[in-house]
PDB file of C-alpha atoms and ligand atoms in Angstrom:
ATOM      1  CA  MET A  27      -6.399   0.334 -32.306  1.00  0.00           C
ATOM      2  CA  ASN A  28      -9.451  -0.603 -34.384  1.00  0.00           C
ATOM      3  CA  LYS A  29     -12.902   0.576 -33.468  1.00  0.00           C
ATOM      4  CA  LYS A  30     -14.064  -2.645 -31.848  1.00  0.00           C
ATOM      5  CA  PHE A  31     -11.175  -2.659 -29.404  1.00  0.00           C
ATOM      6  CA  SER A  32     -11.568   0.985 -28.494  1.00  0.00           C
ATOM      7  CA  VAL A  33     -15.233   0.378 -27.637  1.00  0.00           C
ATOM      8  CA  ILE A  34     -14.239  -2.508 -25.395  1.00  0.00           C
ATOM      9  CA  GLY A  35     -11.511  -0.325 -23.896  1.00  0.00           C
ATOM     10  CA  ALA A  36     -14.025   2.402 -23.106  1.00  0.00           C
ATOM     11  CA  ILE A  37     -16.374  -0.084 -21.440  1.00  0.00           C
ATOM     12  CA  VAL A  38     -13.580  -1.542 -19.346  1.00  0.00           C
ATOM     13  CA  ALA A  39     -12.348   1.938 -18.346  1.00  0.00           C
ATOM     14  CA  GLY A  40     -15.899   2.998 -17.499  1.00  0.00           C
ATOM     15  CA  ALA A  41     -16.487  -0.043 -15.320  1.00  0.00           C
ATOM     16  CA  PHE A  42     -13.173   0.576 -13.572  1.00  0.00           C
ATOM     17  CA  LEU A  43     -14.021   4.224 -12.839  1.00  0.00           C
ATOM     18  CA  ALA A  44     -17.515   3.357 -11.612  1.00  0.00           C
ATOM     19  CA  GLY A  45     -15.994   0.768  -9.277  1.00  0.00           C
ATOM     20  CA  ALA A  46     -13.474   3.275  -7.926  1.00  0.00           C
ATOM     21  CA  ALA A  47     -16.186   5.876  -7.311  1.00  0.00           C
ATOM     22  CA  GLN A  48     -18.329   3.303  -5.554  1.00  0.00           C
ATOM     23  CA  SER A  49     -15.569   2.188  -3.213  1.00  0.00           C
ATOM     24  CA  ALA A  50     -14.684   5.807  -2.393  1.00  0.00           C
ATOM     25  CA  LEU A  51     -18.338   6.296  -1.476  1.00  0.00           C
ATOM     26  CA  ALA A  52     -18.310   3.135   0.650  1.00  0.00           C
ATOM     27  CA  ASP A  53     -15.218   4.441   2.448  1.00  0.00           C
ATOM     28  CA  GLU A  54     -16.882   7.787   3.168  1.00  0.00           C
ATOM     29  CA  THR A  55     -20.011   6.052   4.466  1.00  0.00           C
ATOM     30  CA  SER A  56     -17.985   3.749   6.688  1.00  0.00           C
ATOM     31  CA  ILE A  57     -15.848   6.608   8.037  1.00  0.00           C
ATOM     32  CA  ALA A  58     -18.950   8.672   8.860  1.00  0.00           C
ATOM     33  CA  ALA A  59     -20.569   5.689  10.612  1.00  0.00           C
ATOM     34  CA  GLY A  60     -17.354   5.109  12.573  1.00  0.00           C
ATOM     35  CA  GLU A  61     -17.222   8.736  13.673  1.00  0.00           C
ATOM     36  CA  LEU A  62     -20.775   8.510  15.054  1.00  0.00           C
ATOM     37  CA  LEU A  63     -19.931   5.320  16.949  1.00  0.00           C
ATOM     38  CA  TYR A  64     -16.710   6.799  18.317  1.00  0.00           C
ATOM     39  CA  LYS A  65     -18.575   9.849  19.617  1.00  0.00           C
ATOM     40  CA  ARG A  66     -21.746   8.139  20.817  1.00  0.00           C
ATOM     41  CA  GLU A  67     -20.364   4.977  22.391  1.00  0.00           C
ATOM     42  CA  GLY A  68     -17.981   6.668  24.797  1.00  0.00           C
ATOM     43  CA  CYS A  69     -14.551   6.438  23.162  1.00  0.00           C
ATOM     44  CA  THR A  70     -14.156  10.218  23.470  1.00  0.00           C
ATOM     45  CA  THR A  71     -14.293   9.993  27.268  1.00  0.00           C
ATOM     46  CA  CYS A  72     -10.802   8.519  27.366  1.00  0.00           C
ATOM     47  CA  HIS A  73      -9.270   8.972  23.921  1.00  0.00           C
ATOM     48  CA  GLY A  74     -10.675  12.484  23.394  1.00  0.00           C
ATOM     49  CA  SER A  75     -12.730  13.911  20.547  1.00  0.00           C
ATOM     50  CA  ASN A  76      -9.440  14.541  18.704  1.00  0.00           C
ATOM     51  CA  LEU A  77      -8.441  10.861  19.235  1.00  0.00           C
ATOM     52  CA  GLN A  78      -5.201  11.987  20.847  1.00  0.00           C
ATOM     53  CA  GLY A  79      -5.805  10.658  24.345  1.00  0.00           C
ATOM     54  CA  SER A  80      -3.941  12.160  27.279  1.00  0.00           C
ATOM     55  CA  ALA A  81      -1.196  11.192  29.683  1.00  0.00           C
ATOM     56  CA  ALA A  82      -3.277   8.232  30.903  1.00  0.00           C
ATOM     57  CA  PHE A  83      -4.901   7.181  27.637  1.00  0.00           C
ATOM     58  CA  PRO A  84      -3.204   6.231  24.385  1.00  0.00           C
ATOM     59  CA  ASN A  85      -3.195   8.483  21.345  1.00  0.00           C
ATOM     60  CA  LEU A  86      -5.091   6.502  18.714  1.00  0.00           C
ATOM     61  CA  LEU A  87      -3.552   8.496  15.882  1.00  0.00           C
ATOM     62  CA  THR A  88      -0.014   7.439  16.708  1.00  0.00           C
ATOM     63  CA  SER A  89      -0.599   3.992  18.211  1.00  0.00           C
ATOM     64  CA  PRO A  90       0.641   1.234  15.900  1.00  0.00           C
ATOM     65  CA  LYS A  91      -2.069  -0.997  17.380  1.00  0.00           C
ATOM     66  CA  THR A  92      -4.783   0.920  15.552  1.00  0.00           C
ATOM     67  CA  ALA A  93      -3.342   0.038  12.130  1.00  0.00           C
ATOM     68  CA  ASP A  94      -3.724  -3.718  12.547  1.00  0.00           C
ATOM     69  CA  LYS A  95      -7.405  -4.558  12.140  1.00  0.00           C
ATOM     70  CA  ALA A  96      -7.251  -7.880  13.987  1.00  0.00           C
ATOM     71  CA  LEU A  97      -5.424  -6.355  16.957  1.00  0.00           C
ATOM     72  CA  PHE A  98      -7.669  -3.292  16.926  1.00  0.00           C
ATOM     73  CA  SER A  99     -10.808  -5.449  16.936  1.00  0.00           C
ATOM     74  CA  ALA A 100      -9.468  -7.678  19.707  1.00  0.00           C
ATOM     75  CA  ILE A 101      -8.657  -4.716  21.974  1.00  0.00           C
ATOM     76  CA  VAL A 102     -12.044  -3.073  21.450  1.00  0.00           C
ATOM     77  CA  LEU A 103     -13.970  -6.324  21.947  1.00  0.00           C
ATOM     78  CA  GLU A 104     -11.939  -7.653  24.890  1.00  0.00           C
ATOM     79  CA  GLY A 105     -11.014  -4.338  26.490  1.00  0.00           C
ATOM     80  CA  LYS A 106      -7.718  -3.771  28.251  1.00  0.00           C
ATOM     81  CA  SER A 107      -8.079  -2.527  31.789  1.00  0.00           C
ATOM     82  CA  PRO A 108      -9.001   0.276  32.417  1.00  0.00           C
ATOM     83  CA  MET A 109     -10.511   0.223  28.928  1.00  0.00           C
ATOM     84  CA  PRO A 110     -13.839  -1.625  29.114  1.00  0.00           C
ATOM     85  CA  SER A 111     -14.778  -4.551  26.864  1.00  0.00           C
ATOM     86  CA  TYR A 112     -17.259  -3.592  24.148  1.00  0.00           C
ATOM     87  CA  LYS A 113     -18.244  -7.180  23.403  1.00  0.00           C
ATOM     88  CA  ALA A 114     -21.727  -6.670  24.834  1.00  0.00           C
ATOM     89  CA  ASN A 115     -22.204  -3.431  22.882  1.00  0.00           C
ATOM     90  CA  ALA A 116     -24.006  -4.566  19.718  1.00  0.00           C
ATOM     91  CA  LYS A 117     -23.435  -1.263  17.889  1.00  0.00           C
ATOM     92  CA  VAL A 118     -19.695  -1.303  18.501  1.00  0.00           C
ATOM     93  CA  SER A 119     -19.235  -5.001  17.763  1.00  0.00           C
ATOM     94  CA  ALA A 120     -21.177  -4.634  14.503  1.00  0.00           C
ATOM     95  CA  GLY A 121     -19.339  -1.417  13.650  1.00  0.00           C
ATOM     96  CA  LEU A 122     -15.709  -2.425  14.223  1.00  0.00           C
ATOM     97  CA  ASP A 123     -14.812  -1.977  10.546  1.00  0.00           C
ATOM     98  CA  SER A 124     -16.277   1.531  10.550  1.00  0.00           C
ATOM     99  CA  LEU A 125     -14.493   2.492  13.768  1.00  0.00           C
ATOM    100  CA  TYR A 126     -11.271   1.184  12.285  1.00  0.00           C
ATOM    101  CA  ASP A 127     -11.856   3.133   9.049  1.00  0.00           C
ATOM    102  CA  TYR A 128     -12.678   6.323  10.952  1.00  0.00           C
ATOM    103  CA  ILE A 129      -9.621   6.200  13.220  1.00  0.00           C
ATOM    104  CA  ASN A 130      -7.259   5.338  10.372  1.00  0.00           C
ATOM    105  CA  SER A 131      -8.735   8.080   8.166  1.00  0.00           C
ATOM    106  CA  LYS A 132      -7.739  10.644  10.827  1.00  0.00           C
ATOM    107  CA  LYS A 133      -4.084   9.654  10.905  1.00  0.00           C
ATOM    108  CA  PRO A 134      -1.666  12.085   9.351  1.00  0.00           C
ATOM    109  CA  LYS A 135      -0.832  10.782   5.881  1.00  0.00           C
TER     110      LYS A 135
HETATM  111  C1  HEC B   9     -12.432   4.149  30.259  1.00  0.00           C
HETATM  112  C2  HEC B   9     -11.503   4.691  29.288  1.00  0.00           C
HETATM  113  C3  HEC B   9     -11.553   4.144  27.863  1.00  0.00           C
HETATM  114  C4  HEC B   9     -12.627   4.091  27.004  1.00  0.00           C
HETATM  115  C5  HEC B   9     -14.062   4.525  27.266  1.00  0.00           C
HETATM  116  C6  HEC B   9     -12.116   3.569  25.752  1.00  0.00           C
HETATM  117  N1  HEC B   9     -10.769   3.292  25.863  1.00  0.00           N
HETATM  118 FE1  HEC B   9      -9.577   2.558  24.395  1.00  0.00          FE
HETATM  119  N2  HEC B   9      -8.030   2.421  25.753  1.00  0.00           N
HETATM  120  C7  HEC B   9      -8.050   2.881  27.053  1.00  0.00           C
HETATM  121  C8  HEC B   9      -6.768   2.558  27.691  1.00  0.00           C
HETATM  122  C9  HEC B   9      -6.366   2.888  29.107  1.00  0.00           C
HETATM  123  C10 HEC B   9      -5.997   1.871  26.722  1.00  0.00           C
HETATM  124  C11 HEC B   9      -4.598   1.279  26.897  1.00  0.00           C
HETATM  125  C12 HEC B   9      -4.732  -0.092  27.504  1.00  0.00           C
HETATM  126  C13 HEC B   9      -3.384  -0.732  27.771  1.00  0.00           C
HETATM  127  O1  HEC B   9      -2.660  -1.005  26.799  1.00  0.00           O
HETATM  128  O2  HEC B   9      -3.051  -0.930  28.919  1.00  0.00           O
HETATM  129  C14 HEC B   9      -6.824   1.831  25.499  1.00  0.00           C
HETATM  130  C15 HEC B   9      -6.392   1.286  24.315  1.00  0.00           C
HETATM  131  C16 HEC B   9      -7.105   1.351  23.140  1.00  0.00           C
HETATM  132  C17 HEC B   9      -6.597   0.907  21.873  1.00  0.00           C
HETATM  133  C18 HEC B   9      -5.221   0.316  21.621  1.00  0.00           C
HETATM  134  C19 HEC B   9      -4.235   1.445  21.463  1.00  0.00           C
HETATM  135  C20 HEC B   9      -2.976   1.275  22.273  1.00  0.00           C
HETATM  136  O3  HEC B   9      -1.934   1.800  21.839  1.00  0.00           O
HETATM  137  O4  HEC B   9      -3.013   0.649  23.358  1.00  0.00           O
HETATM  138  C21 HEC B   9      -7.571   1.144  20.945  1.00  0.00           C
HETATM  139  C22 HEC B   9      -7.510   0.853  19.457  1.00  0.00           C
HETATM  140  C23 HEC B   9      -8.699   1.714  21.646  1.00  0.00           C
HETATM  141  N3  HEC B   9      -8.369   1.836  22.983  1.00  0.00           N
HETATM  142  C24 HEC B   9      -9.867   2.092  21.040  1.00  0.00           C
HETATM  143  C25 HEC B   9     -11.005   2.486  21.744  1.00  0.00           C
HETATM  144  C26 HEC B   9     -12.301   2.665  21.133  1.00  0.00           C
HETATM  145  C27 HEC B   9     -12.601   2.505  19.641  1.00  0.00           C
HETATM  146  C28 HEC B   9     -13.170   2.999  22.132  1.00  0.00           C
HETATM  147  C29 HEC B   9     -14.661   3.199  22.037  1.00  0.00           C
HETATM  148  C30 HEC B   9     -15.420   2.097  21.438  1.00  0.00           C
HETATM  149  C31 HEC B   9     -12.383   3.051  23.364  1.00  0.00           C
HETATM  150  N4  HEC B   9     -11.092   2.721  23.078  1.00  0.00           N
HETATM  151  C32 HEC B   9     -12.888   3.378  24.620  1.00  0.00           C
HETATM  152  C33 HEC B   9      -9.113   3.522  27.673  1.00  0.00           C
HETATM  153  C34 HEC B   9     -10.397   3.635  27.141  1.00  0.00           C
END
């Protein structure tokens, strides 16, 4: 490779790495925001602080419904008796992506 191409290569690689670091940071920020919402907006009451629910409430770590963002958002917004609707909760409705990121980050890989 001549010098000109290796300089371009280094710039491209650098931009790629900076982008990766930035999105990892965005993920961490979103996960942390989701954790706060989960704990402050009442999800723990039924699904537990470990997200594993109980006999009456679904385990969010194993539920396939938590992996599908559209389904997840619909359930949280609409509720599903006895789970309340969170449509009127501005923090939860604005933070659905973060809640989704938090719950999915806790699943066993
Ligand atoms: C009053 C108890 C209660 C609270 C509070 C509650 N949930 Fe639920 N949640 C339930 C019940 C019960 C279901 C199952 C509903 C059904 O399918 O019949 C459920 C289902 C879900 C599901 C779908 C999983 C599945 O397998 O059915 C998700 C995702 C979910 N809840 C997330 C949340 C989040 C996020 C919060 C907080 C913003 C929350 N829930 C607050 C009781 C609750």
